[in-house]
mmCIF file with all atom_site columns, C-alpha atoms and ligand atoms in Angstrom:
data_model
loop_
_atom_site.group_PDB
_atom_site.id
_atom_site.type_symbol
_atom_site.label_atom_id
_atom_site.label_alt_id
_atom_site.label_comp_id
_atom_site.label_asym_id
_atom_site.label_entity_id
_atom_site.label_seq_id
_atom_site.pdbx_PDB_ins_code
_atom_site.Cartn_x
_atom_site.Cartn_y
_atom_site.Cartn_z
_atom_site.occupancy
_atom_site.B_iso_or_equiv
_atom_site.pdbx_formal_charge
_atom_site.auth_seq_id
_atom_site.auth_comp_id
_atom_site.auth_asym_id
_atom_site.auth_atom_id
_atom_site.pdbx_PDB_model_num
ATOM   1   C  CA  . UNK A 1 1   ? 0.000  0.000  0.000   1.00 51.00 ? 18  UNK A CA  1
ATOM   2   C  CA  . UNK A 1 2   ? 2.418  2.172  0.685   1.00 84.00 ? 19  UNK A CA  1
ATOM   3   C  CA  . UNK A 1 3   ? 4.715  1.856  -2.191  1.00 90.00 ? 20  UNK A CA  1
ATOM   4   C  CA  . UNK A 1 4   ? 1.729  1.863  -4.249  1.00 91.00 ? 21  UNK A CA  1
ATOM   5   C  CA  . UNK A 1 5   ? 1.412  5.808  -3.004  1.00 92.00 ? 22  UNK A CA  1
ATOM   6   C  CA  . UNK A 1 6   ? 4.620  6.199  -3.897  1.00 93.00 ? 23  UNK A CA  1
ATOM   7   C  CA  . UNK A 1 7   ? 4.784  5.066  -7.166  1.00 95.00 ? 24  UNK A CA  1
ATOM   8   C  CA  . UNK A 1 8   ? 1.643  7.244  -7.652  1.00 94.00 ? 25  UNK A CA  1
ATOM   9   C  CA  . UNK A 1 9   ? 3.174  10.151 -6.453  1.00 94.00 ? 26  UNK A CA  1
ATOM   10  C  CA  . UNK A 1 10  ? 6.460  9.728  -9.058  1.00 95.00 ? 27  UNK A CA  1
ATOM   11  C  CA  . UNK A 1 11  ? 4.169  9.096  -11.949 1.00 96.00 ? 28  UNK A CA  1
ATOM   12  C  CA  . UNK A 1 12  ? 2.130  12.118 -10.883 1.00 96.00 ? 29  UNK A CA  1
ATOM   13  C  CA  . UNK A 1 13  ? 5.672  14.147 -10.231 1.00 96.00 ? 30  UNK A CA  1
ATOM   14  C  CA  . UNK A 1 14  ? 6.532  12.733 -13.563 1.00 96.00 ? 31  UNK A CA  1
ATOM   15  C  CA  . UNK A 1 15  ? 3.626  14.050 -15.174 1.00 96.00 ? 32  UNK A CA  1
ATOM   16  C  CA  . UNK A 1 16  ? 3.964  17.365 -13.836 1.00 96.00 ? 33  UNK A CA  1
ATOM   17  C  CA  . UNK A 1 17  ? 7.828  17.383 -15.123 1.00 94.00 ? 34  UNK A CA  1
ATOM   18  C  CA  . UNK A 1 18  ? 6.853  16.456 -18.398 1.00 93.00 ? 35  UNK A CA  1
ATOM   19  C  CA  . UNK A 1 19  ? 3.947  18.701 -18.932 1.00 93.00 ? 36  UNK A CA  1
ATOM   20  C  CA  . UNK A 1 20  ? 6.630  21.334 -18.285 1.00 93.00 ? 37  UNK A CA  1
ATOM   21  C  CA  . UNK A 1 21  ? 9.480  20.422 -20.574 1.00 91.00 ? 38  UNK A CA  1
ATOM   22  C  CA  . UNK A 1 22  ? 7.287  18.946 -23.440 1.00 90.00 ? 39  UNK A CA  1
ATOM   23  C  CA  . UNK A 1 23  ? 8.331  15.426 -22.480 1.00 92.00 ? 40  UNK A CA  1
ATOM   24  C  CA  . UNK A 1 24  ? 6.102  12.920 -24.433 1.00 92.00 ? 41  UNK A CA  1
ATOM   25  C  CA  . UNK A 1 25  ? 7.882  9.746  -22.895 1.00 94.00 ? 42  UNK A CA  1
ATOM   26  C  CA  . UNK A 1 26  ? 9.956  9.093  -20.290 1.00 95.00 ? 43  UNK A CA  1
ATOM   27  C  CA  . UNK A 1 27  ? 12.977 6.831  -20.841 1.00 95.00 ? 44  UNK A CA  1
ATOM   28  C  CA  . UNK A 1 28  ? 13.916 6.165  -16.950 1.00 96.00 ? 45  UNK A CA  1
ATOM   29  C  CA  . UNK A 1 29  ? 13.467 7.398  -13.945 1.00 96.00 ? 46  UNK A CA  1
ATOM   30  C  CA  . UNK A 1 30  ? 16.132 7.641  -10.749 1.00 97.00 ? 47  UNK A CA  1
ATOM   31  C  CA  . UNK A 1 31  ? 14.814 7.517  -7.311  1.00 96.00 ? 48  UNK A CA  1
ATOM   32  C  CA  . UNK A 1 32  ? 16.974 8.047  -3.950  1.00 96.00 ? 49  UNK A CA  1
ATOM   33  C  CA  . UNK A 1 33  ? 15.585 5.554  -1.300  1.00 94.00 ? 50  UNK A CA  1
ATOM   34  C  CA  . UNK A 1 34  ? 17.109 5.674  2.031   1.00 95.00 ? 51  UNK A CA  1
ATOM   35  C  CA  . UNK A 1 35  ? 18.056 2.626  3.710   1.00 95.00 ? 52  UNK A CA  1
ATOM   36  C  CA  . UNK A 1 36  ? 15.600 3.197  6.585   1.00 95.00 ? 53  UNK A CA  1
ATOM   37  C  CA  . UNK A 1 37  ? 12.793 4.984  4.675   1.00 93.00 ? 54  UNK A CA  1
ATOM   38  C  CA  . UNK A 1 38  ? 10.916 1.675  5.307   1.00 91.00 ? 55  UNK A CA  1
ATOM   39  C  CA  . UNK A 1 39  ? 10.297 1.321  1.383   1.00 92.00 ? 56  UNK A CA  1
ATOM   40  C  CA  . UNK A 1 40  ? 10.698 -2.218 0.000   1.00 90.00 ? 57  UNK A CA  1
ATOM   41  C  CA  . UNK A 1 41  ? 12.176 -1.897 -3.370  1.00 89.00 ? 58  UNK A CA  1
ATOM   42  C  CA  . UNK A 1 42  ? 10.846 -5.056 -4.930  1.00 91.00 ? 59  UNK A CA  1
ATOM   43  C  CA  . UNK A 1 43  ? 7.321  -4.299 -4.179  1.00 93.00 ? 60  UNK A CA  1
ATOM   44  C  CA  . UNK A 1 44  ? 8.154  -0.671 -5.109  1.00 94.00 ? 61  UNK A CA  1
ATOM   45  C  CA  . UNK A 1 45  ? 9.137  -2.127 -8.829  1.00 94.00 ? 62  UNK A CA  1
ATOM   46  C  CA  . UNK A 1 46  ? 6.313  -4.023 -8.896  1.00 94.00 ? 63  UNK A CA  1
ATOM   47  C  CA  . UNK A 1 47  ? 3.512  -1.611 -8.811  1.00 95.00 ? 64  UNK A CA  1
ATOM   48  C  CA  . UNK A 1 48  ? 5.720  0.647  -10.986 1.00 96.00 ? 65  UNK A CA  1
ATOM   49  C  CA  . UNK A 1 49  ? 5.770  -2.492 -13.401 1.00 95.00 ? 66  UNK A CA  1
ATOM   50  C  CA  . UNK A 1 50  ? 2.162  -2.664 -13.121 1.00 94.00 ? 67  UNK A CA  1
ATOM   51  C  CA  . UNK A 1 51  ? 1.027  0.877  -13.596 1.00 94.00 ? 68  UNK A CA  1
ATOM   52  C  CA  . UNK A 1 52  ? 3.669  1.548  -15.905 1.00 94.00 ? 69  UNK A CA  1
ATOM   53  C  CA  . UNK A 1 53  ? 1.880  -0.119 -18.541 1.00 94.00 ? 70  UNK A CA  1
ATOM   54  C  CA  . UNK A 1 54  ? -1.226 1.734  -18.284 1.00 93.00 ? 71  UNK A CA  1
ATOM   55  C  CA  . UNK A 1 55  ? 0.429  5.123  -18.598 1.00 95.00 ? 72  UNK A CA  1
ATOM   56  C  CA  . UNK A 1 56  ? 1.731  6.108  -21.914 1.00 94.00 ? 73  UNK A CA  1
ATOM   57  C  CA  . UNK A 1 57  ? 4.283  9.028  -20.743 1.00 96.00 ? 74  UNK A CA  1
ATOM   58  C  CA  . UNK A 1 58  ? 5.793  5.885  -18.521 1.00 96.00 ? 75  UNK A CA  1
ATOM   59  C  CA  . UNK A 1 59  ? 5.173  3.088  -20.622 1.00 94.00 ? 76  UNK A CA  1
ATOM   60  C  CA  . UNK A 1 60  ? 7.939  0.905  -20.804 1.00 93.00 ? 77  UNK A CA  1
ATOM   61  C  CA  . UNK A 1 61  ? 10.169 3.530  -18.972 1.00 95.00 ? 78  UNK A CA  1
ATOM   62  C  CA  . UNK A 1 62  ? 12.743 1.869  -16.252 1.00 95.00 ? 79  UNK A CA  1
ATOM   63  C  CA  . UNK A 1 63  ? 13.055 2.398  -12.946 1.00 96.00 ? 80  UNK A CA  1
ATOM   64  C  CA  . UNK A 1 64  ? 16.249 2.793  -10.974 1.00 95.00 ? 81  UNK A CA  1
ATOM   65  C  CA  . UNK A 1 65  ? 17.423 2.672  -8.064  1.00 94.00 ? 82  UNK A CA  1
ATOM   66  C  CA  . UNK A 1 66  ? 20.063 4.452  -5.456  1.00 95.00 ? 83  UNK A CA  1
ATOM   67  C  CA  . UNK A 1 67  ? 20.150 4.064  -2.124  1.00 94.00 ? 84  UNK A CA  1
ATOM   68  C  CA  . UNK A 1 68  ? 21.015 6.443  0.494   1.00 96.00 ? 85  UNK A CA  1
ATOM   69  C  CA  . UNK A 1 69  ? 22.784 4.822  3.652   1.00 97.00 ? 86  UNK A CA  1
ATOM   70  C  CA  . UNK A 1 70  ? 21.181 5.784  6.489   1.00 97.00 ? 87  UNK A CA  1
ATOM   71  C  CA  . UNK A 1 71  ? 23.502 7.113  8.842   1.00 98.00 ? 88  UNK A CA  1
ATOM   72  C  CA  . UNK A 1 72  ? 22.759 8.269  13.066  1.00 98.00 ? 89  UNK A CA  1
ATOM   73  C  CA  . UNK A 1 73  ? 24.664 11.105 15.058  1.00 98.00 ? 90  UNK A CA  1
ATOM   74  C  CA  . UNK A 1 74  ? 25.237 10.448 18.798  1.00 98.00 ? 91  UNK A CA  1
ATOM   75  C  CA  . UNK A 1 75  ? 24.993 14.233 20.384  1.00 98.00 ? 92  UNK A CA  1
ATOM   76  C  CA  . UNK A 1 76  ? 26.706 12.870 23.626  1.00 98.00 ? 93  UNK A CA  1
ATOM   77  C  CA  . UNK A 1 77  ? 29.927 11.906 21.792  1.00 98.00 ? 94  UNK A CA  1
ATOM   78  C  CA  . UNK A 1 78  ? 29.555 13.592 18.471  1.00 97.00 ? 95  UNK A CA  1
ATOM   79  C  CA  . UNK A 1 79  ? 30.377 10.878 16.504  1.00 98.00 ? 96  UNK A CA  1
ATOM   80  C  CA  . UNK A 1 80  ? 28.085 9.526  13.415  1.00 98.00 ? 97  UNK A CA  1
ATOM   81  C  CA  . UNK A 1 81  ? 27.549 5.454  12.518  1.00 98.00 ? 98  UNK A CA  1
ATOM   82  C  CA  . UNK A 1 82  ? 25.656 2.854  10.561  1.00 98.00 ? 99  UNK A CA  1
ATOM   83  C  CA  . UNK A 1 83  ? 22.201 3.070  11.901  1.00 97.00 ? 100 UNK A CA  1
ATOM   84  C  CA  . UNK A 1 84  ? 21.430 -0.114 10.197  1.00 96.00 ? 101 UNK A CA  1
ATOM   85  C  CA  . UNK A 1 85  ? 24.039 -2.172 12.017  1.00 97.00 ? 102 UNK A CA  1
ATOM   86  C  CA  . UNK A 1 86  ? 23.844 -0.218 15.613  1.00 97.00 ? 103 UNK A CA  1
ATOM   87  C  CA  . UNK A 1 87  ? 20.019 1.150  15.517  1.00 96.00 ? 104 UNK A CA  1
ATOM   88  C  CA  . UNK A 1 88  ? 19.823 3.662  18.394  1.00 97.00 ? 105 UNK A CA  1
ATOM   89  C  CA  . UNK A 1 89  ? 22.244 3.025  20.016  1.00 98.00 ? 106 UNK A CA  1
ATOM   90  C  CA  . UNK A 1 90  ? 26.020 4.379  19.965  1.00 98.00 ? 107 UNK A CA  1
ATOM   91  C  CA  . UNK A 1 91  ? 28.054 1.870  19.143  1.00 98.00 ? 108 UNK A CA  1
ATOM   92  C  CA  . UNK A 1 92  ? 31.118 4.283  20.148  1.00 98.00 ? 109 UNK A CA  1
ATOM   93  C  CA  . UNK A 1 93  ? 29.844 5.425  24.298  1.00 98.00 ? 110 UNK A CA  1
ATOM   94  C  CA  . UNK A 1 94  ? 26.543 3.297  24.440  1.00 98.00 ? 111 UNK A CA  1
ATOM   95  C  CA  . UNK A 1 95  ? 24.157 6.410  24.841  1.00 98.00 ? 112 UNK A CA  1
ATOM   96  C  CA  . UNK A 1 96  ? 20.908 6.367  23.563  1.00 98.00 ? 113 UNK A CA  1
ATOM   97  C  CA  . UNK A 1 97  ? 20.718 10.146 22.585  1.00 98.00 ? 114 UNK A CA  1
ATOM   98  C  CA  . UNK A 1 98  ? 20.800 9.966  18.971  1.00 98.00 ? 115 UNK A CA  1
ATOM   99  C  CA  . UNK A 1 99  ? 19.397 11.291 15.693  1.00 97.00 ? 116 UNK A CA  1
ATOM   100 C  CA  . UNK A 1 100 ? 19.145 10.303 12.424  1.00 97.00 ? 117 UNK A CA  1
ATOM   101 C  CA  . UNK A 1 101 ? 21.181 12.003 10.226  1.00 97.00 ? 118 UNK A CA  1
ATOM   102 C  CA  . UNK A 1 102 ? 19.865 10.572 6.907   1.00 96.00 ? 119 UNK A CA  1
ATOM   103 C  CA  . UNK A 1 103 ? 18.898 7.489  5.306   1.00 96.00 ? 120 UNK A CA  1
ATOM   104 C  CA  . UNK A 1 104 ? 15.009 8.059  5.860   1.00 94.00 ? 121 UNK A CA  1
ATOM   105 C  CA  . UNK A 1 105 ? 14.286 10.648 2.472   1.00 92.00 ? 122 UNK A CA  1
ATOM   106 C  CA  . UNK A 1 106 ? 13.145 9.354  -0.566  1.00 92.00 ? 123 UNK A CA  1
ATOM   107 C  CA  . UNK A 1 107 ? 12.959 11.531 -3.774  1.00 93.00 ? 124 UNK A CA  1
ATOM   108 C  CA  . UNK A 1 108 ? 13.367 11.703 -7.276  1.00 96.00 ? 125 UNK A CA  1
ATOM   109 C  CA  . UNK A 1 109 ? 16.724 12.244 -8.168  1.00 96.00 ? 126 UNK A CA  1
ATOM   110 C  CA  . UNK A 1 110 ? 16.854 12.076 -12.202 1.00 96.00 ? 127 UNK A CA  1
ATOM   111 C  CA  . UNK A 1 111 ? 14.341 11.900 -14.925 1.00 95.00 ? 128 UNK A CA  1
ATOM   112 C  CA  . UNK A 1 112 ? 15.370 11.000 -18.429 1.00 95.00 ? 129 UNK A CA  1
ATOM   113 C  CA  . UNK A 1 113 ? 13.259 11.446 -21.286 1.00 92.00 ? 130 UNK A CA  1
ATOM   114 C  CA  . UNK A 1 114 ? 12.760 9.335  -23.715 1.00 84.00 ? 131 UNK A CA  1
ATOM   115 C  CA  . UNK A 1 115 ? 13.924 10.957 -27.477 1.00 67.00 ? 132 UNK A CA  1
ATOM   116 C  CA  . UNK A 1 116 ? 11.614 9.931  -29.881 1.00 57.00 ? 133 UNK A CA  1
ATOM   117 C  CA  . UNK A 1 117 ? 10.232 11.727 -33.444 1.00 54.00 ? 134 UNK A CA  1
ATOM   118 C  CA  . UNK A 1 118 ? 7.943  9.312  -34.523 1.00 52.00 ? 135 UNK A CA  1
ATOM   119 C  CA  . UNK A 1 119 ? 5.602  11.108 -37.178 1.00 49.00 ? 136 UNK A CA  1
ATOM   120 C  CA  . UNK A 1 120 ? 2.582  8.995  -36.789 1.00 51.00 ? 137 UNK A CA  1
ATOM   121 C  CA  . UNK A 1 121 ? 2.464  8.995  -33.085 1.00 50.00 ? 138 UNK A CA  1
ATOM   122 C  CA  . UNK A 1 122 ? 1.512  12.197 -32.221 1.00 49.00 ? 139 UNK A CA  1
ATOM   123 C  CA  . UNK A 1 123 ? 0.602  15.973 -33.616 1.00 52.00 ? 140 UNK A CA  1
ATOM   124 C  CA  . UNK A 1 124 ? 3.339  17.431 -35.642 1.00 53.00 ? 141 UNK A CA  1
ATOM   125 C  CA  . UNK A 1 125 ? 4.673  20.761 -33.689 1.00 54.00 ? 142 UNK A CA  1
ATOM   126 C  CA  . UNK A 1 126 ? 2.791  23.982 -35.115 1.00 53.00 ? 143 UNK A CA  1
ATOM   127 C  CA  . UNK A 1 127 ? 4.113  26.128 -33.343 1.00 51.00 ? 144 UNK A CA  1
HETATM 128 ZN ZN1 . ZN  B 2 .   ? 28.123 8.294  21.287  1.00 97.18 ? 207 ZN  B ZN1 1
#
């Protein structure tokens, strides 16, 4: 359910994009998922699979990946670490007074339209 939203909200972000730059088809798109955002990426690439093909700006368009380590910052010793490996916990004095520095954001990093001049798919340009 939730990565349904989210591909929602990138095909309606890529909509918007498009719209704006005259972009009849996107190619691929490149999304920034941090490790701890709580998004699983092959359900995430499944509903973009699926809803993909009933969108023609998408259609066929690829979806990529990067992800973003999520890293904590202890403000009793100052120091930063893996939140994956140590959670909320400093590994480096034990205290529990930490933040997470990154690794929960998720956002579109790149679009890349797809270049295409096919004459019978669409309205020449009259302007
Ligand atoms: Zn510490």
């Amino acid at each position: 359910m939730h990565e349904l939203g989210i591909v929602e909200h990138v095909i309606r972000t890529l909509h918007d994009v498009a719209e704006e730059n005259n972009v009849r088809r996107i190619g691929s798109v490149t999304l920034e998922v941090g490790e701890v955002s709580g998004v699983v990426m092959d359900l995430l690439t499944d509903c973009w699979n699926w809803f993909r093909e009933k969108d023609d700006l998408v259609k066929g368009a690829e979806l990529l990946t990067e992800t973003i380590e999520a890293v904590t910052v202890c403000t009793a010793c100052d120091k930063t670490y893996r939140t994956v490996d140590h959670g909320k916990t400093c590994p480096h004095c034990g205290s529990k007074e930490t933040y997470l520095l990154r690794g929960n954001e998720f956002s579109i990093k790149q679009i890349e339209a797809e270049l295409f001049d096919d004459p019978e798919d669409g309205e020449p340009e009259t302007e």
